Amino acid sequence: MKKYVEKAIIMDEEQMDRAIKRITHEILEKNKSLDNAVILGIRTRGVPLAERLKKAMQEIHNIDIPIGVLDINLYRDDLTALTEQPVIYQTIIPDGVKGKKIILVDDVLYTGRTIRAALDSVIDLGRPENIQLVVLIDRGHRELPIRADYVGKNVPTSRREKIVVMLKEIDGTDKVMIHELADEEETC
């Protein structure tokens, strides 16, 4: 098993809050209307980020957008590599996706494979008007031609590094860290 050590904290609670508020303004600038929109959080950490985005839209612009939860486990191309018995959760989308503006939310954009699985999942549920992608962190290293429409922070990383997002709703604290693969000599 690979061992990682914390290298740096790249976002704290205040920086995360500012990023969500900025993304909220960007979404509203890009879209003339959000009357037909649905915010979908990708399980696990995309869900609380989607809830924060919804809350910011309510507080800043008095807009109430329905929110849903998207489970992509059955659409992952690495499903059998992860576990023999994958846990499948329920996808919950108010009023479906057909003809809707979908605002898809995730914590980290890396290779693009998670987002590809999410897109497949959404399309299987119906044909939306469009899909816009929100990510808290874009760390590069794409394997698929996918990019986010709204990014909290771009963080260039090496393949020896990983981004760890911690959210109060799940982890009890808000912060984003870079962890680096430890040298084998150090772990012995």
mmCIF file of C-alpha atoms in Angstrom:
data_model
loop_
_atom_site.group_PDB
_atom_site.id
_atom_site.type_symbol
_atom_site.label_atom_id
_atom_site.label_comp_id
_atom_site.label_asym_id
_atom_site.label_seq_id
_atom_site.Cartn_x
_atom_site.Cartn_y
_atom_site.Cartn_z
ATOM 1 C CA MET A 1 0.000 0.000 0.000
ATOM 2 C CA LYS A 2 1.283 3.449 -0.942
ATOM 3 C CA LYS A 3 2.073 5.775 1.930
ATOM 4 C CA TYR A 4 1.478 9.502 1.583
ATOM 5 C CA VAL A 5 2.624 12.341 3.842
ATOM 6 C CA GLU A 6 1.076 15.786 4.132
ATOM 7 C CA LYS A 7 2.988 18.332 2.082
ATOM 8 C CA ALA A 8 0.900 21.511 2.352
ATOM 9 C CA ILE A 9 -2.518 22.931 3.138
ATOM 10 C CA ILE A 10 -3.717 24.741 0.017
ATOM 11 C CA MET A 11 -7.187 25.865 1.123
ATOM 12 C CA ASP A 12 -8.681 26.572 4.513
ATOM 13 C CA GLU A 13 -12.326 27.118 5.482
ATOM 14 C CA GLU A 14 -12.327 30.808 4.549
ATOM 15 C CA GLN A 15 -10.716 30.177 1.154
ATOM 16 C CA MET A 16 -13.221 27.397 0.410
ATOM 17 C CA ASP A 17 -16.114 29.688 1.315
ATOM 18 C CA ARG A 18 -14.769 32.456 -0.955
ATOM 19 C CA ALA A 19 -14.339 29.969 -3.809
ATOM 20 C CA ILE A 20 -17.967 28.781 -3.493
ATOM 21 C CA LYS A 21 -19.234 32.375 -3.472
ATOM 22 C CA ARG A 22 -17.112 33.287 -6.512
ATOM 23 C CA ILE A 23 -18.328 30.218 -8.403
ATOM 24 C CA THR A 24 -21.915 31.186 -7.529
ATOM 25 C CA HIS A 25 -21.419 34.609 -9.118
ATOM 26 C CA GLU A 26 -19.771 33.035 -12.191
ATOM 27 C CA ILE A 27 -22.696 30.634 -12.684
ATOM 28 C CA LEU A 28 -25.169 33.491 -12.502
ATOM 29 C CA GLU A 29 -23.131 35.583 -14.951
ATOM 30 C CA LYS A 30 -22.983 32.736 -17.481
ATOM 31 C CA ASN A 31 -26.677 31.765 -17.268
ATOM 32 C CA LYS A 32 -29.448 34.217 -18.075
ATOM 33 C CA SER A 33 -31.847 32.142 -15.994
ATOM 34 C CA LEU A 34 -31.593 29.207 -13.630
ATOM 35 C CA ASP A 35 -35.344 28.538 -13.532
ATOM 36 C CA ASN A 36 -34.824 25.173 -15.207
ATOM 37 C CA ALA A 37 -31.649 24.199 -13.339
ATOM 38 C CA VAL A 38 -30.789 21.325 -11.009
ATOM 39 C CA ILE A 39 -27.612 21.094 -8.925
ATOM 40 C CA LEU A 40 -26.261 17.523 -8.788
ATOM 41 C CA GLY A 41 -23.566 16.576 -6.298
ATOM 42 C CA ILE A 42 -21.438 13.548 -7.134
ATOM 43 C CA ARG A 43 -21.234 11.251 -4.142
ATOM 44 C CA THR A 44 -19.378 11.632 -1.740
ATOM 45 C CA ARG A 45 -17.798 15.074 -1.345
ATOM 46 C CA GLY A 46 -19.601 16.625 -4.301
ATOM 47 C CA VAL A 47 -22.859 16.416 -2.340
ATOM 48 C CA PRO A 48 -21.954 18.799 0.528
ATOM 49 C CA LEU A 49 -20.263 21.114 -1.985
ATOM 50 C CA ALA A 50 -23.498 21.138 -4.023
ATOM 51 C CA GLU A 51 -25.447 21.955 -0.848
ATOM 52 C CA ARG A 52 -23.071 24.847 -0.134
ATOM 53 C CA LEU A 53 -23.499 26.115 -3.682
ATOM 54 C CA LYS A 54 -27.289 25.987 -3.307
ATOM 55 C CA LYS A 55 -27.068 27.845 0.022
ATOM 56 C CA ALA A 56 -24.834 30.546 -1.508
ATOM 57 C CA MET A 57 -27.287 31.039 -4.376
ATOM 58 C CA GLN A 58 -30.103 31.453 -1.855
ATOM 59 C CA GLU A 59 -28.147 33.882 0.340
ATOM 60 C CA ILE A 60 -26.514 35.983 -2.380
ATOM 61 C CA HIS A 61 -29.151 36.023 -5.110
ATOM 62 C CA ASN A 62 -32.331 34.666 -3.476
ATOM 63 C CA ILE A 63 -32.466 31.809 -6.004
ATOM 64 C CA ASP A 64 -33.710 28.406 -4.862
ATOM 65 C CA ILE A 65 -32.436 25.622 -7.129
ATOM 66 C CA PRO A 66 -33.389 21.988 -6.550
ATOM 67 C CA ILE A 67 -30.524 19.749 -5.537
ATOM 68 C CA GLY A 68 -29.895 16.079 -6.253
ATOM 69 C CA VAL A 69 -27.396 13.343 -5.472
ATOM 70 C CA LEU A 70 -25.635 11.339 -8.170
ATOM 71 C CA ASP A 71 -24.122 7.921 -7.466
ATOM 72 C CA ILE A 72 -21.748 6.909 -10.264
ATOM 73 C CA ASN A 73 -20.395 3.615 -8.915
ATOM 74 C CA LEU A 74 -22.004 1.448 -11.608
ATOM 75 C CA TYR A 75 -20.558 3.717 -14.317
ATOM 76 C CA ARG A 76 -16.933 3.649 -13.142
ATOM 77 C CA ASP A 77 -14.438 2.010 -15.489
ATOM 78 C CA ASP A 78 -12.381 0.842 -12.495
ATOM 79 C CA LEU A 79 -15.255 -0.681 -10.523
ATOM 80 C CA THR A 80 -13.821 -4.204 -10.371
ATOM 81 C CA ALA A 81 -10.386 -2.878 -9.391
ATOM 82 C CA LEU A 82 -11.812 -1.011 -6.387
ATOM 83 C CA THR A 83 -13.630 -3.813 -4.595
ATOM 84 C CA GLU A 84 -15.300 -7.159 -5.191
ATOM 85 C CA GLN A 85 -18.614 -5.947 -3.753
ATOM 86 C CA PRO A 86 -19.159 -2.275 -4.659
ATOM 87 C CA VAL A 87 -21.572 -0.301 -2.535
ATOM 88 C CA ILE A 88 -24.301 1.209 -4.680
ATOM 89 C CA TYR A 89 -26.193 4.199 -3.308
ATOM 90 C CA GLN A 90 -29.347 5.788 -4.586
ATOM 91 C CA THR A 91 -29.307 8.556 -7.178
ATOM 92 C CA ILE A 92 -31.827 11.207 -6.205
ATOM 93 C CA ILE A 93 -32.803 13.820 -8.796
ATOM 94 C CA PRO A 94 -35.863 16.026 -8.236
ATOM 95 C CA ASP A 95 -38.021 16.204 -11.367
ATOM 96 C CA GLY A 96 -35.474 14.298 -13.498
ATOM 97 C CA VAL A 97 -32.891 15.701 -15.910
ATOM 98 C CA LYS A 98 -34.823 15.881 -19.196
ATOM 99 C CA GLY A 99 -34.581 19.410 -20.588
ATOM 100 C CA LYS A 100 -32.845 20.752 -17.456
ATOM 101 C CA LYS A 101 -29.655 22.745 -16.982
ATOM 102 C CA ILE A 102 -27.540 20.413 -14.881
ATOM 103 C CA ILE A 103 -24.913 21.935 -12.610
ATOM 104 C CA LEU A 104 -22.691 18.951 -11.781
ATOM 105 C CA VAL A 105 -20.514 19.363 -8.665
ATOM 106 C CA ASP A 106 -17.437 17.403 -7.546
ATOM 107 C CA ASP A 107 -14.493 18.045 -5.261
ATOM 108 C CA VAL A 108 -11.441 17.247 -7.451
ATOM 109 C CA LEU A 109 -10.983 17.017 -11.206
ATOM 110 C CA TYR A 110 -8.008 14.796 -12.038
ATOM 111 C CA THR A 111 -8.042 12.307 -14.943
ATOM 112 C CA GLY A 112 -11.628 13.066 -15.970
ATOM 113 C CA ARG A 113 -12.813 9.478 -15.478
ATOM 114 C CA THR A 114 -15.148 10.285 -12.575
ATOM 115 C CA ILE A 115 -16.775 13.044 -14.600
ATOM 116 C CA ARG A 116 -17.111 10.739 -17.629
ATOM 117 C CA ALA A 117 -18.933 8.250 -15.405
ATOM 118 C CA ALA A 118 -21.154 11.050 -14.065
ATOM 119 C CA LEU A 119 -21.987 12.230 -17.587
ATOM 120 C CA ASP A 120 -22.912 8.673 -18.607
ATOM 121 C CA SER A 121 -25.118 8.383 -15.534
ATOM 122 C CA VAL A 122 -26.921 11.667 -16.212
ATOM 123 C CA ILE A 123 -27.463 10.889 -19.912
ATOM 124 C CA ASP A 124 -28.953 7.493 -19.013
ATOM 125 C CA LEU A 125 -31.570 9.372 -16.979
ATOM 126 C CA GLY A 126 -32.641 11.624 -19.863
ATOM 127 C CA ARG A 127 -31.410 14.344 -22.170
ATOM 128 C CA PRO A 128 -30.605 17.559 -20.295
ATOM 129 C CA GLU A 129 -30.515 20.980 -21.960
ATOM 130 C CA ASN A 130 -26.861 21.244 -20.939
ATOM 131 C CA ILE A 131 -24.415 20.138 -18.266
ATOM 132 C CA GLN A 132 -22.049 22.548 -16.535
ATOM 133 C CA LEU A 133 -19.234 21.258 -14.324
ATOM 134 C CA VAL A 134 -18.178 22.789 -11.004
ATOM 135 C CA VAL A 135 -15.082 21.506 -9.187
ATOM 136 C CA LEU A 136 -13.425 22.811 -6.052
ATOM 137 C CA ILE A 137 -9.940 21.756 -7.250
ATOM 138 C CA ASP A 138 -8.578 21.118 -10.747
ATOM 139 C CA ARG A 139 -5.243 19.344 -10.423
ATOM 140 C CA GLY A 140 -4.537 18.588 -14.090
ATOM 141 C CA HIS A 141 -3.295 15.270 -15.562
ATOM 142 C CA ARG A 142 -6.372 14.672 -17.716
ATOM 143 C CA GLU A 143 -6.726 11.315 -19.468
ATOM 144 C CA LEU A 144 -10.004 12.320 -21.118
ATOM 145 C CA PRO A 145 -10.914 15.585 -22.875
ATOM 146 C CA ILE A 146 -12.949 17.008 -19.993
ATOM 147 C CA ARG A 147 -12.692 20.440 -18.410
ATOM 148 C CA ALA A 148 -14.600 22.247 -15.698
ATOM 149 C CA ASP A 149 -16.743 25.303 -16.411
ATOM 150 C CA TYR A 150 -16.170 26.642 -12.883
ATOM 151 C CA VAL A 151 -13.076 25.969 -10.750
ATOM 152 C CA GLY A 152 -12.441 26.951 -7.148
ATOM 153 C CA LYS A 153 -8.678 26.635 -7.503
ATOM 154 C CA ASN A 154 -6.247 25.249 -10.073
ATOM 155 C CA VAL A 155 -3.502 23.288 -8.336
ATOM 156 C CA PRO A 156 -0.759 21.913 -10.594
ATOM 157 C CA THR A 157 0.425 18.624 -9.106
ATOM 158 C CA SER A 158 2.835 15.842 -9.878
ATOM 159 C CA ARG A 159 1.685 12.247 -10.161
ATOM 160 C CA ARG A 160 3.468 11.584 -6.835
ATOM 161 C CA GLU A 161 0.990 13.901 -5.155
ATOM 162 C CA LYS A 162 -2.669 13.616 -4.316
ATOM 163 C CA ILE A 163 -5.252 16.156 -3.271
ATOM 164 C CA VAL A 164 -7.158 15.482 -0.057
ATOM 165 C CA VAL A 165 -10.389 17.447 0.416
ATOM 166 C CA MET A 166 -11.863 17.483 3.899
ATOM 167 C CA LEU A 167 -15.347 18.869 4.517
ATOM 168 C CA LYS A 168 -17.054 19.612 7.841
ATOM 169 C CA GLU A 169 -20.118 17.597 6.862
ATOM 170 C CA ILE A 170 -18.039 14.421 6.426
ATOM 171 C CA ASP A 171 -14.657 14.958 8.076
ATOM 172 C CA GLY A 172 -15.401 17.532 10.792
ATOM 173 C CA THR A 173 -13.133 20.199 9.251
ATOM 174 C CA ASP A 174 -12.786 22.243 6.076
ATOM 175 C CA LYS A 175 -9.427 22.148 4.316
ATOM 176 C CA VAL A 176 -7.710 20.990 1.156
ATOM 177 C CA MET A 177 -4.234 19.475 1.357
ATOM 178 C CA ILE A 178 -1.572 18.136 -0.944
ATOM 179 C CA HIS A 179 -0.102 14.831 0.156
ATOM 180 C CA GLU A 180 3.055 13.454 -1.437
ATOM 181 C CA LEU A 181 4.080 9.839 -1.923
ATOM 182 C CA ALA A 182 6.621 8.997 0.769
ATOM 183 C CA ASP A 183 9.986 7.647 -0.277
ATOM 184 C CA GLU A 184 10.256 3.930 0.427
ATOM 185 C CA GLU A 185 13.363 4.462 2.584
ATOM 186 C CA GLU A 186 11.385 6.766 4.881
ATOM 187 C CA THR A 187 8.610 4.235 5.445
ATOM 188 C CA CYS A 188 10.852 1.307 6.445
#
